[in-house]
Coordinates of N, CA and C and ligand atoms in Angstrom, one line a residue:
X1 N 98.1 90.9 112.1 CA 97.3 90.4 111.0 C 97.1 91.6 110.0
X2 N 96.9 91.3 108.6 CA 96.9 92.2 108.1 C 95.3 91.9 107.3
X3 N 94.9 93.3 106.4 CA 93.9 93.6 106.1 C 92.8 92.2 105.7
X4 N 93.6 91.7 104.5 CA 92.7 90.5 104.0 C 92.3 89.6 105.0
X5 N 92.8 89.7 106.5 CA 92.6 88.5 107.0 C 93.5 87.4 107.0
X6 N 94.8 87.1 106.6 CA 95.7 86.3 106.3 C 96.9 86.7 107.3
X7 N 97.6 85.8 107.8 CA 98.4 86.0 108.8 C 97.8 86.0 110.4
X8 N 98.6 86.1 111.9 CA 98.2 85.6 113.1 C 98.5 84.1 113.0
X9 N 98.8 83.7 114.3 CA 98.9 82.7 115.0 C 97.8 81.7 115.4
X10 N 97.6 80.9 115.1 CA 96.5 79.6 115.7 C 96.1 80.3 117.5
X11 N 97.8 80.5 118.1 CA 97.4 80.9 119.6 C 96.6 82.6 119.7
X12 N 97.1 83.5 118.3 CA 96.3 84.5 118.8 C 94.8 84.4 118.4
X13 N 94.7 84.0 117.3 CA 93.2 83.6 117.1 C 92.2 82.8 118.2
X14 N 93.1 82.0 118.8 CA 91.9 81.5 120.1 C 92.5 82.7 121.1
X15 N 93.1 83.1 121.3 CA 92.9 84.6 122.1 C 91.9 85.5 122.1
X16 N 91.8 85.9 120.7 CA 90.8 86.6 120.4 C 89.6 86.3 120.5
X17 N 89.4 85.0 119.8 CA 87.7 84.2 119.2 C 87.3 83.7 120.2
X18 N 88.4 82.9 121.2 CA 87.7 81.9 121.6 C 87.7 81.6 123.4
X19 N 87.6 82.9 123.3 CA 87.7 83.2 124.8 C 86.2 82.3 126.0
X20 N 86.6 81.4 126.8 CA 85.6 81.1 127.6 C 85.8 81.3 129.1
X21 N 85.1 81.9 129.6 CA 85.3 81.7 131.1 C 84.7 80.6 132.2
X22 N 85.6 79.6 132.1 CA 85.6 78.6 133.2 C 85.7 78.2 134.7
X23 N 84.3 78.2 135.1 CA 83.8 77.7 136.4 C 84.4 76.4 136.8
X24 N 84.3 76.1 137.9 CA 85.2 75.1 138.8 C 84.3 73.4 138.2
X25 N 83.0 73.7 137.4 CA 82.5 72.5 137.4 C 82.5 72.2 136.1
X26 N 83.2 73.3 135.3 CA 83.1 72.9 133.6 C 84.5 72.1 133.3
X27 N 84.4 72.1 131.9 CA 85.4 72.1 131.4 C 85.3 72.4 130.0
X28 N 86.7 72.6 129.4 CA 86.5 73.1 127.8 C 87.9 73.1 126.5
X29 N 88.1 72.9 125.4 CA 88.4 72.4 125.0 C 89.0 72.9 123.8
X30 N 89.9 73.2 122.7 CA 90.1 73.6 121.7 C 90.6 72.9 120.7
X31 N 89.9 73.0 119.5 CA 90.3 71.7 118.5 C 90.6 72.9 117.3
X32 N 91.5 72.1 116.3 CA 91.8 72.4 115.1 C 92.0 71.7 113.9
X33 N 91.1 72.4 112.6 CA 91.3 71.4 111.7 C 92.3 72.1 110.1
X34 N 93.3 71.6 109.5 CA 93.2 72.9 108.6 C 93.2 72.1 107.4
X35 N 92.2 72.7 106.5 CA 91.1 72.3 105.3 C 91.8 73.0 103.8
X36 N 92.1 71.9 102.9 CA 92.8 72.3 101.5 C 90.8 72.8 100.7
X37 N 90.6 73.7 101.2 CA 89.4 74.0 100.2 C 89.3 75.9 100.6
X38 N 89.2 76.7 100.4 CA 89.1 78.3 100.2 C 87.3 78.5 101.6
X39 N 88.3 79.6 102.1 CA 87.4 80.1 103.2 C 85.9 79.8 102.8
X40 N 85.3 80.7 101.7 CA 83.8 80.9 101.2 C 83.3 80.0 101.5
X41 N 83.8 78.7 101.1 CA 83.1 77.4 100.6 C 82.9 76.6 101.9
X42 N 84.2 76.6 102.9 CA 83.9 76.3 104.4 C 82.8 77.0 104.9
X43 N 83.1 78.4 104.6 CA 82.1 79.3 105.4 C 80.7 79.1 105.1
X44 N 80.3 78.4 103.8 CA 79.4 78.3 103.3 C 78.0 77.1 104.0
X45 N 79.6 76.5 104.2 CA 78.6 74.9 104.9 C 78.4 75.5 106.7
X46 N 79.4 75.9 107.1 CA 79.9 76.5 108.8 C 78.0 77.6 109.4
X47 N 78.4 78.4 108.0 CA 76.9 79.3 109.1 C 75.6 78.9 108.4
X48 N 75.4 77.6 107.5 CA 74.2 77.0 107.7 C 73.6 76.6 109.1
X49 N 73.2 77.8 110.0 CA 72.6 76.9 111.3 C 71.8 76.3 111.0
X50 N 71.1 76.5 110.1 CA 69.7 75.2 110.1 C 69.7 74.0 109.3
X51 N 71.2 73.8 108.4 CA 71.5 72.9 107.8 C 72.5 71.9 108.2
X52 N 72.7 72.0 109.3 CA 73.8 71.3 110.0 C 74.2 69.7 109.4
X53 N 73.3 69.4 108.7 CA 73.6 68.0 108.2 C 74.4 67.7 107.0
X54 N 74.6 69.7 106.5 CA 75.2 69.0 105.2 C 76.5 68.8 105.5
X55 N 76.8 68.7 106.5 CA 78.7 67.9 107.2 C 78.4 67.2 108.4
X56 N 77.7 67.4 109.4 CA 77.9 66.7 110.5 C 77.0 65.2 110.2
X57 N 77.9 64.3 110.3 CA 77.7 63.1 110.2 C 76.5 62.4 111.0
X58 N 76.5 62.9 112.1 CA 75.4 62.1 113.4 C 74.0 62.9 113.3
X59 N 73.8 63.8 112.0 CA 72.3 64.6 112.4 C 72.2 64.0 111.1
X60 N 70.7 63.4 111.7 CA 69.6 63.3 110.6 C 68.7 64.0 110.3
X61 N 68.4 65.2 110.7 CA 67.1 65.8 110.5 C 67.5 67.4 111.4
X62 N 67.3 68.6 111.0 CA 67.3 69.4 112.1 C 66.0 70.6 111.5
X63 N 65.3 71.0 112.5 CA 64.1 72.3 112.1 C 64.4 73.8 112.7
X64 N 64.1 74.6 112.1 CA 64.4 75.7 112.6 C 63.2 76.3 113.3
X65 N 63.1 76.4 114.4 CA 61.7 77.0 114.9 C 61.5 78.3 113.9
X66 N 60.2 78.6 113.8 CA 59.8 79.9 113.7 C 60.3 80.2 111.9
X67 N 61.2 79.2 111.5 CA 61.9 79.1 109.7 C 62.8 80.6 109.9
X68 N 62.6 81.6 110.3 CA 63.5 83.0 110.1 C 64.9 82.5 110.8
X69 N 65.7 82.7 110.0 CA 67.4 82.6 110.7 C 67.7 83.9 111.2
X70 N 67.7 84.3 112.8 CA 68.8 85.4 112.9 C 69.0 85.0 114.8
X71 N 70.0 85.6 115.2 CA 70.3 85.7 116.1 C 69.2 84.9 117.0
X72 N 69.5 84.1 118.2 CA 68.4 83.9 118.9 C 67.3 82.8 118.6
X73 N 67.6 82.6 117.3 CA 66.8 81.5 116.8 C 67.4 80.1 117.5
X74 N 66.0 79.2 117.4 CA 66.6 77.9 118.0 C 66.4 76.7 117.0
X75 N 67.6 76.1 116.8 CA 67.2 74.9 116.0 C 67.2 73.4 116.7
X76 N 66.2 72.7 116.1 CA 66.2 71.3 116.9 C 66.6 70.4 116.5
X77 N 67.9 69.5 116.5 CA 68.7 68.8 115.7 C 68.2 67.1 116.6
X78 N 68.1 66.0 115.2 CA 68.1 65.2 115.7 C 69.2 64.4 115.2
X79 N 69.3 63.4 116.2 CA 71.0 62.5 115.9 C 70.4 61.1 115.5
X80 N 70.9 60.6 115.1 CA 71.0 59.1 114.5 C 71.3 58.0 115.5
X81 N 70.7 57.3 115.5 CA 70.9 56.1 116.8 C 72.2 55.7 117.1
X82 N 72.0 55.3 118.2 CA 73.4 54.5 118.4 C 74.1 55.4 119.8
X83 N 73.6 56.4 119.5 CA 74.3 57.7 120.4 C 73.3 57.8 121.7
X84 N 74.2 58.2 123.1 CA 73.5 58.8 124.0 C 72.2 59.6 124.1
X85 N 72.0 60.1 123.1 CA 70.7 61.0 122.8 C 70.2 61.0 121.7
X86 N 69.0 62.0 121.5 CA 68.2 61.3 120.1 C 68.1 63.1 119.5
X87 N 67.4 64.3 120.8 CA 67.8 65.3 119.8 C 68.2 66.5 121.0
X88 N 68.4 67.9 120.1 CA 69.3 68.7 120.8 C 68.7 69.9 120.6
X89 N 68.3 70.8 121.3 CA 67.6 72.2 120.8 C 68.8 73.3 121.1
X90 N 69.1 73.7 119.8 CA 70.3 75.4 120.4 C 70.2 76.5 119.6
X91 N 70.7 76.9 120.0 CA 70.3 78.9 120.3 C 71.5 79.0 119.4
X92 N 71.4 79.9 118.3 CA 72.0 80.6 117.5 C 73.0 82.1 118.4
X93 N 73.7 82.5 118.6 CA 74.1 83.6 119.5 C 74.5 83.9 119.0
X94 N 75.5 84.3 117.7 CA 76.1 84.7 116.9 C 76.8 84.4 115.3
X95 N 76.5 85.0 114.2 CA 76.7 84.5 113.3 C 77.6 86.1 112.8
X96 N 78.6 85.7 112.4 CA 79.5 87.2 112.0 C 80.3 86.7 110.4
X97 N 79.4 87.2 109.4 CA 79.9 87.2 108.1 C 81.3 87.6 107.7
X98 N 81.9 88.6 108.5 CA 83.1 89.1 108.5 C 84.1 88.8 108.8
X99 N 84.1 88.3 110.3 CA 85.3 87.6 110.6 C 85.2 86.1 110.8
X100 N 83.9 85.6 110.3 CA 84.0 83.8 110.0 C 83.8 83.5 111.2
X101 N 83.0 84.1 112.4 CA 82.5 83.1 113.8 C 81.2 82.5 113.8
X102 N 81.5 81.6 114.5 CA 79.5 80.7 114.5 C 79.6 80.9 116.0
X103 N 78.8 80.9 117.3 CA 78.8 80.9 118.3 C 77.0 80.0 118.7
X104 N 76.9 78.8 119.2 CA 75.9 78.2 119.1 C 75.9 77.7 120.5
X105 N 74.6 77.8 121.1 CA 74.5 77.3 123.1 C 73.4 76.1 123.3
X106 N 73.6 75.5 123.5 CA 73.0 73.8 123.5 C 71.6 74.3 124.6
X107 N 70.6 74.5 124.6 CA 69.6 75.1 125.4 C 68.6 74.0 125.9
X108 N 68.3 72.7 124.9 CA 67.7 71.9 125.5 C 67.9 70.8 125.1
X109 N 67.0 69.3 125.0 CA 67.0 68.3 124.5 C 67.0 67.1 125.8
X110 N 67.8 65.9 124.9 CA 67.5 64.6 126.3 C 69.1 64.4 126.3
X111 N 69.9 65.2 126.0 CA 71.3 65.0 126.2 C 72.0 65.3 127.6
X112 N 73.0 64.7 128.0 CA 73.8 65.6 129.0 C 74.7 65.8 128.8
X113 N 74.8 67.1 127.5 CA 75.8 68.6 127.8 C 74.8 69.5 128.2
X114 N 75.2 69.7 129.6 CA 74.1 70.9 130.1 C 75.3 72.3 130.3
X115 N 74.6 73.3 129.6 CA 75.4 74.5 129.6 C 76.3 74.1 128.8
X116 N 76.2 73.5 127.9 CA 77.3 73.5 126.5 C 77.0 75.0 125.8
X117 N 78.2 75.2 125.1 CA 78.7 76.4 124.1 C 79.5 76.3 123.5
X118 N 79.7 77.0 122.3 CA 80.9 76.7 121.4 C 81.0 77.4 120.2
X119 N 82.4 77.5 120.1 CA 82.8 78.9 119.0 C 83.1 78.1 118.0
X120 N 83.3 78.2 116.8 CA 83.9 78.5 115.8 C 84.4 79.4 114.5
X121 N 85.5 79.3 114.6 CA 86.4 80.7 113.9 C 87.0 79.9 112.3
X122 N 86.9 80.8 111.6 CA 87.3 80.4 110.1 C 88.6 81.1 109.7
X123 N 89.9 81.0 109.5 CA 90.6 81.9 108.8 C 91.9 81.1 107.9
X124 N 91.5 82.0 106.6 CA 92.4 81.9 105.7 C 93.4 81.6 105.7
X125 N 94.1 80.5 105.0 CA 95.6 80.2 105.2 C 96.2 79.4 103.9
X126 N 97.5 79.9 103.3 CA 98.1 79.0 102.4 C 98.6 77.7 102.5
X127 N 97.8 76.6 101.9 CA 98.9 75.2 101.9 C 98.7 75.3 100.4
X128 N 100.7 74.8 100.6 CA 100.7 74.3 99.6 C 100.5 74.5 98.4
X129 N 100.8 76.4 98.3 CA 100.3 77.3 97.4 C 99.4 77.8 97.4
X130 N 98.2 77.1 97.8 CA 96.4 77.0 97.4 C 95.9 78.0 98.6
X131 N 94.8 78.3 98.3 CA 93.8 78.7 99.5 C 93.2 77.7 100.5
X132 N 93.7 77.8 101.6 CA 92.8 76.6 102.3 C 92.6 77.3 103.1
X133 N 92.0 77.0 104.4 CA 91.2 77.2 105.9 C 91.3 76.7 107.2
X134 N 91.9 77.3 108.1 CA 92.1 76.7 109.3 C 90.7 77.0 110.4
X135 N 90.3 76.1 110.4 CA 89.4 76.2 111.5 C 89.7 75.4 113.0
X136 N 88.7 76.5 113.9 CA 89.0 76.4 115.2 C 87.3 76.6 115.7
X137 N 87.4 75.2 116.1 CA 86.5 75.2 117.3 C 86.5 75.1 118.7
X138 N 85.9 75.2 119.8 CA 86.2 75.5 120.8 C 84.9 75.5 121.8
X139 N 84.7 74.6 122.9 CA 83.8 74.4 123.4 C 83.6 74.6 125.2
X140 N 82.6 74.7 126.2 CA 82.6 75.1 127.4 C 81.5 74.1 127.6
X141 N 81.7 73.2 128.7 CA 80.4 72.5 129.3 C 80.6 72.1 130.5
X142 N 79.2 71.7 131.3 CA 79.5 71.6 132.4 C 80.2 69.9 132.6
X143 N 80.9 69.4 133.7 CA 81.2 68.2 133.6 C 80.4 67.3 134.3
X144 N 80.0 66.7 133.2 CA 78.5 65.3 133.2 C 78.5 64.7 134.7
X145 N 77.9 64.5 135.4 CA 77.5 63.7 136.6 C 77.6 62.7 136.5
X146 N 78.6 62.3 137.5 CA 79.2 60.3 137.1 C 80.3 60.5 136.6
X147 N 80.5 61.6 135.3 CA 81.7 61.5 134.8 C 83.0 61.9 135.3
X148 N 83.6 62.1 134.5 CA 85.2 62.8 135.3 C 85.3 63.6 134.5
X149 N 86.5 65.0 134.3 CA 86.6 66.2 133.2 C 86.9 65.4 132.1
X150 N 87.8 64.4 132.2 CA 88.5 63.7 131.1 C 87.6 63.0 130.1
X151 N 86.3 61.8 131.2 CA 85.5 61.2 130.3 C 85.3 62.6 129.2
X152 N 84.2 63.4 130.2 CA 83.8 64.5 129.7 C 84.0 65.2 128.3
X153 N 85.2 65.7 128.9 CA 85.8 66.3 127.4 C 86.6 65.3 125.8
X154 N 86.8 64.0 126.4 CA 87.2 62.9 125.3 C 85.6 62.9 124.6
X155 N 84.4 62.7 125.1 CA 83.5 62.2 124.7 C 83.1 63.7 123.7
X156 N 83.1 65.0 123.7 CA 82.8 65.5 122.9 C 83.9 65.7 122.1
X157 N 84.8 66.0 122.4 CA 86.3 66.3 121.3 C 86.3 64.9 120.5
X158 N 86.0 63.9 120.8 CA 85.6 62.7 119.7 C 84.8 63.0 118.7
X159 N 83.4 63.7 119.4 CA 82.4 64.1 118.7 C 82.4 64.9 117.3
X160 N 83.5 65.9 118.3 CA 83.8 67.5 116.8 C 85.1 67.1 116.1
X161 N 85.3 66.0 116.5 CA 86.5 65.6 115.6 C 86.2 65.2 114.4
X162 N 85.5 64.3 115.0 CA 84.7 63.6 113.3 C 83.3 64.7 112.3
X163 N 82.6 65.7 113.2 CA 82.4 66.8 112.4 C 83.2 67.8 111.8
X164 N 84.6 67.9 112.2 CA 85.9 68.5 111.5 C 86.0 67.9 110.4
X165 N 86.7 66.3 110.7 CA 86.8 65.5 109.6 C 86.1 65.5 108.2
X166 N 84.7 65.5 108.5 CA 83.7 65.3 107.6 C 83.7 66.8 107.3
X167 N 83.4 67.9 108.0 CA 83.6 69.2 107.1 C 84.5 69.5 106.3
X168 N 86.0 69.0 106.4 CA 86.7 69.3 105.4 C 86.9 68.4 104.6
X169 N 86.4 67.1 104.4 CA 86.3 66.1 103.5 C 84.9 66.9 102.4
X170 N 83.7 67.5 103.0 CA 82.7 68.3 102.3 C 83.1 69.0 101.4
X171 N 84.3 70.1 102.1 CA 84.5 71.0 101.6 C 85.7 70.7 100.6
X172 N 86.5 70.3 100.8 CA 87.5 69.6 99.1 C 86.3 69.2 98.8
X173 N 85.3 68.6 98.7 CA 84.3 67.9 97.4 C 84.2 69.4 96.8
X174 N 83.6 69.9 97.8 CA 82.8 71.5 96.9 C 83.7 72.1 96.4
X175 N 85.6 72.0 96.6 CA 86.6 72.8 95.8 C 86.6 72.1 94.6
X176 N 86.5 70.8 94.6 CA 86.8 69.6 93.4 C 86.1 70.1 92.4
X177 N 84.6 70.1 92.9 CA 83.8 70.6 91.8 C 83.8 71.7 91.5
X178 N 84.4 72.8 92.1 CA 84.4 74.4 91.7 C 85.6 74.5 90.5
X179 N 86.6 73.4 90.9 CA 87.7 73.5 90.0 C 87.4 73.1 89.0
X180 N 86.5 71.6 88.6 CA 85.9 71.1 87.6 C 84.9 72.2 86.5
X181 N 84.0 72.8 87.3 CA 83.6 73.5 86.9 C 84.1 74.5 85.7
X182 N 85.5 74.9 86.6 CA 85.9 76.2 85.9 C 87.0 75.2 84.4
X183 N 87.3 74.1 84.7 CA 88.0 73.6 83.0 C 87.0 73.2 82.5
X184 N 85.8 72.8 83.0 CA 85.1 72.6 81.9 C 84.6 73.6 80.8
X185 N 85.4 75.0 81.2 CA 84.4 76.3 81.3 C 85.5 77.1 79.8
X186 N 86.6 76.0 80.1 CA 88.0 76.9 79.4 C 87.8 76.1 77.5
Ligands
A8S201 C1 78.1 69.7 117.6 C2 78.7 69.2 118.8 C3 78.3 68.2 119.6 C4 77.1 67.5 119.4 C5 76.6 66.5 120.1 C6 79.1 67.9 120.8 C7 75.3 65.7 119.9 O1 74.7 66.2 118.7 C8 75.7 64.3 119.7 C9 75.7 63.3 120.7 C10 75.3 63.7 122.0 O2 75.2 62.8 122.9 C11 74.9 65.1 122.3 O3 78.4 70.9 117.2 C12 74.3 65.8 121.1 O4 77.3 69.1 116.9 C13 76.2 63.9 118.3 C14 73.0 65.2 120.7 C15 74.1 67.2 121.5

Protein backbone atom coordinates (compact mmCIF):
# COMPACT_ATOMS: atom_id res chain seq x y z
CA UNK A 1 0.00 0.00 0.00
CA UNK A 2 1.19 3.15 -0.52
CA UNK A 3 1.08 6.49 1.44
CA UNK A 4 -2.45 8.06 0.43
CA UNK A 5 -3.97 4.97 1.36
CA UNK A 6 -4.84 3.66 -2.17
CA UNK A 7 -3.80 0.30 -3.34
CA UNK A 8 -3.84 -3.45 -1.20
CA UNK A 9 -5.97 -6.24 -1.78
CA UNK A 10 -9.71 -6.70 -0.42
CA UNK A 11 -7.81 -10.03 1.12
CA UNK A 12 -5.05 -8.00 2.72
CA UNK A 13 -7.26 -5.47 4.26
CA UNK A 14 -9.43 -8.09 6.06
CA UNK A 15 -5.97 -9.40 7.12
CA UNK A 16 -5.22 -6.52 8.68
CA UNK A 17 -8.69 -4.92 9.94
CA UNK A 18 -10.60 -7.58 10.36
CA UNK A 19 -9.09 -10.09 12.27
CA UNK A 20 -11.57 -12.20 14.74
CA UNK A 21 -10.78 -14.96 16.85
CA UNK A 22 -13.29 -17.77 16.62
CA UNK A 23 -14.52 -20.04 19.37
CA UNK A 24 -16.14 -23.42 18.60
CA UNK A 25 -19.71 -21.78 19.31
CA UNK A 26 -19.45 -18.59 17.12
CA UNK A 27 -19.50 -17.82 13.95
CA UNK A 28 -18.49 -14.94 11.59
CA UNK A 29 -18.59 -13.39 8.47
CA UNK A 30 -17.16 -10.89 5.87
CA UNK A 31 -19.16 -8.71 3.63
CA UNK A 32 -18.26 -6.11 0.97
CA UNK A 33 -19.69 -3.26 -0.63
CA UNK A 34 -17.89 -0.88 -3.16
CA UNK A 35 -19.61 2.66 -3.22
CA UNK A 36 -19.24 5.31 -6.39
CA UNK A 37 -19.13 8.25 -3.70
CA UNK A 38 -15.42 9.52 -2.14
CA UNK A 39 -14.13 8.02 1.20
CA UNK A 40 -14.96 11.56 3.46
CA UNK A 41 -18.55 11.36 2.71
CA UNK A 42 -18.87 7.38 3.50
CA UNK A 43 -16.75 8.11 6.38
CA UNK A 44 -18.93 10.73 7.29
CA UNK A 45 -22.18 8.85 7.71
CA UNK A 46 -19.79 5.27 8.96
CA UNK A 47 -18.43 7.06 12.46
CA UNK A 48 -21.76 8.73 13.26
CA UNK A 49 -22.06 6.19 16.29
CA UNK A 50 -24.88 7.96 17.57
CA UNK A 51 -26.55 8.63 14.24
CA UNK A 52 -26.88 5.33 13.02
CA UNK A 53 -30.14 6.05 11.26
CA UNK A 54 -28.89 8.35 8.79
CA UNK A 55 -28.35 4.89 6.57
CA UNK A 56 -29.37 1.96 8.44
CA UNK A 57 -32.76 1.39 7.38
CA UNK A 58 -34.30 -0.72 10.49
CA UNK A 59 -33.33 2.06 13.33
CA UNK A 60 -35.79 4.33 14.23
CA UNK A 61 -34.50 6.12 17.06
CA UNK A 62 -30.99 5.67 18.68
CA UNK A 63 -29.64 7.72 22.31
CA UNK A 64 -26.30 8.07 23.29
CA UNK A 65 -26.03 7.50 26.98
CA UNK A 66 -24.25 10.10 28.89
CA UNK A 67 -24.50 12.56 25.06
CA UNK A 68 -20.23 12.57 25.06
CA UNK A 69 -19.03 10.40 22.05
CA UNK A 70 -15.74 8.63 22.82
CA UNK A 71 -14.55 5.26 23.18
CA UNK A 72 -16.66 3.18 25.59
CA UNK A 73 -19.71 4.94 25.11
CA UNK A 74 -22.97 3.05 24.71
CA UNK A 75 -25.60 3.75 22.35
CA UNK A 76 -29.24 2.41 22.50
CA UNK A 77 -30.62 1.76 19.16
CA UNK A 78 -34.13 1.09 18.55
CA UNK A 79 -35.52 -1.03 15.43
CA UNK A 80 -38.71 -0.71 13.64
CA UNK A 81 -41.23 -3.49 13.97
CA UNK A 82 -41.53 -6.33 12.16
CA UNK A 83 -38.08 -7.63 13.41
CA UNK A 84 -37.02 -10.12 16.10
CA UNK A 85 -36.29 -7.31 18.47
CA UNK A 86 -37.24 -3.88 19.39
CA UNK A 87 -33.81 -2.43 20.76
CA UNK A 88 -29.98 -2.95 21.12
CA UNK A 89 -27.51 -1.32 23.54
CA UNK A 90 -23.54 -1.16 22.12
CA UNK A 91 -20.36 -0.15 23.07
CA UNK A 92 -18.40 2.05 20.88
CA UNK A 93 -14.65 0.25 21.07
CA UNK A 94 -13.06 1.96 18.49
CA UNK A 95 -13.40 4.82 16.23
CA UNK A 96 -9.94 5.55 14.11
CA UNK A 97 -10.16 8.76 11.89
CA UNK A 98 -7.06 7.63 10.10
CA UNK A 99 -7.36 4.53 8.82
CA UNK A 100 -11.43 4.58 8.45
CA UNK A 101 -12.27 1.62 11.27
CA UNK A 102 -15.61 1.62 13.27
CA UNK A 103 -15.30 -1.34 15.75
CA UNK A 104 -18.85 -1.62 17.75
CA UNK A 105 -19.89 -4.75 20.52
CA UNK A 106 -23.62 -5.43 20.86
CA UNK A 107 -23.56 -5.36 24.99
CA UNK A 108 -27.26 -5.55 25.55
CA UNK A 109 -30.97 -5.31 24.61
CA UNK A 110 -33.88 -8.16 23.91
CA UNK A 111 -32.02 -9.49 20.89
CA UNK A 112 -30.26 -12.74 20.36
CA UNK A 113 -26.87 -11.73 18.98
CA UNK A 114 -25.15 -12.43 22.21
CA UNK A 115 -21.41 -11.55 22.08
CA UNK A 116 -21.86 -9.87 18.68
CA UNK A 117 -18.97 -7.62 17.31
CA UNK A 118 -18.00 -6.05 14.24
CA UNK A 119 -15.48 -4.17 12.21
CA UNK A 120 -15.76 -1.94 9.66
CA UNK A 121 -12.95 -0.67 7.40
CA UNK A 122 -13.17 2.22 4.73
CA UNK A 123 -10.61 2.40 1.79
CA UNK A 124 -10.23 4.39 -1.13
CA UNK A 125 -10.54 3.06 -4.49
CA UNK A 126 -10.94 4.16 -8.28
CA UNK A 127 -14.12 3.19 -10.31
CA UNK A 128 -14.46 4.26 -13.26
CA UNK A 129 -12.08 7.16 -13.00
CA UNK A 130 -13.90 8.68 -9.90
CA UNK A 131 -13.24 8.36 -6.24
CA UNK A 132 -15.26 5.74 -4.67
CA UNK A 133 -14.99 3.43 -1.48
CA UNK A 134 -14.76 -0.09 -0.75
CA UNK A 135 -16.11 -1.01 2.38
CA UNK A 136 -15.71 -4.07 4.51
CA UNK A 137 -17.62 -5.19 7.22
CA UNK A 138 -17.06 -8.00 9.24
CA UNK A 139 -18.75 -9.57 12.10
CA UNK A 140 -18.21 -12.44 15.25
CA UNK A 141 -21.32 -13.84 17.13
CA UNK A 142 -22.21 -16.48 19.09
CA UNK A 143 -24.51 -19.14 17.21
CA UNK A 144 -28.21 -18.43 18.37
CA UNK A 145 -29.83 -21.41 20.34
CA UNK A 146 -32.14 -23.49 18.16
CA UNK A 147 -30.28 -22.20 15.38
CA UNK A 148 -27.71 -23.66 13.08
CA UNK A 149 -24.24 -21.52 12.02
CA UNK A 150 -25.95 -21.09 8.67
CA UNK A 151 -29.48 -19.87 9.96
CA UNK A 152 -27.27 -17.75 12.11
CA UNK A 153 -25.03 -16.09 9.85
CA UNK A 154 -27.79 -15.74 6.74
CA UNK A 155 -29.93 -13.85 9.24
CA UNK A 156 -27.39 -11.12 10.00
CA UNK A 157 -25.44 -10.95 6.57
CA UNK A 158 -29.08 -10.27 5.25
CA UNK A 159 -29.22 -7.70 7.81
CA UNK A 160 -25.70 -5.73 6.86
CA UNK A 161 -26.50 -6.29 3.47
CA UNK A 162 -29.28 -4.08 3.19
CA UNK A 163 -27.35 -1.47 5.64
CA UNK A 164 -24.53 -1.62 2.89
CA UNK A 165 -27.09 -1.17 0.29
CA UNK A 166 -28.67 1.76 1.84
CA UNK A 167 -25.20 3.31 2.89
CA UNK A 168 -24.05 3.51 -0.46
CA UNK A 169 -27.31 4.56 -2.00
CA UNK A 170 -26.85 7.60 0.98
CA UNK A 171 -23.70 8.27 0.05
CA UNK A 172 -24.02 8.79 -4.01
CA UNK A 173 -27.05 11.09 -2.74
CA UNK A 174 -24.40 13.13 -0.61
CA UNK A 175 -21.80 12.88 -3.86
CA UNK A 176 -24.90 14.05 -6.17
CA UNK A 177 -25.32 16.89 -4.17
CA UNK A 178 -21.61 17.81 -3.58
CA UNK A 179 -21.31 17.69 -7.34
CA UNK A 180 -24.43 19.91 -7.81
CA UNK A 181 -23.22 22.09 -5.46
CA UNK A 182 -19.87 22.75 -7.02
CA UNK A 183 -21.70 23.66 -10.94
CA UNK A 184 -23.93 25.61 -9.40
CA UNK A 185 -20.82 27.39 -7.93
CA UNK A 186 -19.08 27.71 -11.66
C1 LIG B 1 -25.88 -3.46 12.64
C2 LIG B 1 -25.99 -4.93 12.55
C3 LIG B 1 -27.00 -5.73 12.98
C4 LIG B 1 -28.18 -5.23 13.62
C5 LIG B 1 -29.20 -5.94 14.09
C6 LIG B 1 -26.83 -7.20 12.76
C7 LIG B 1 -30.44 -5.42 14.76
O1 LIG B 1 -30.34 -4.01 14.90
C8 LIG B 1 -31.60 -5.75 13.89
C9 LIG B 1 -32.39 -6.90 14.14
C10 LIG B 1 -32.12 -7.80 15.19
O2 LIG B 1 -32.80 -8.80 15.38
C11 LIG B 1 -30.97 -7.52 16.07
O3 LIG B 1 -24.77 -2.95 12.50
C12 LIG B 1 -30.63 -6.04 16.16
O4 LIG B 1 -26.88 -2.75 12.77
C13 LIG B 1 -31.90 -4.88 12.71
C14 LIG B 1 -31.76 -5.31 16.91
C15 LIG B 1 -29.36 -5.91 16.99
Amino acid sequence: MNGDGYGGSEEEFVKRYHEHVLADHQCSSVLVEHINAPLHLVWSLVRSFDQPQKYKPFVSRCVVQGGDLEIGSVREVDVKSGLPATTSMEELELLDDKEHVLRVKFVGGDHRLKNYSSIVSLHPEIIGGRSGTMVIESFIVDIADGNTKEETCYFIESLINCNLKSLSCVSERLAVEDIAERIAQM
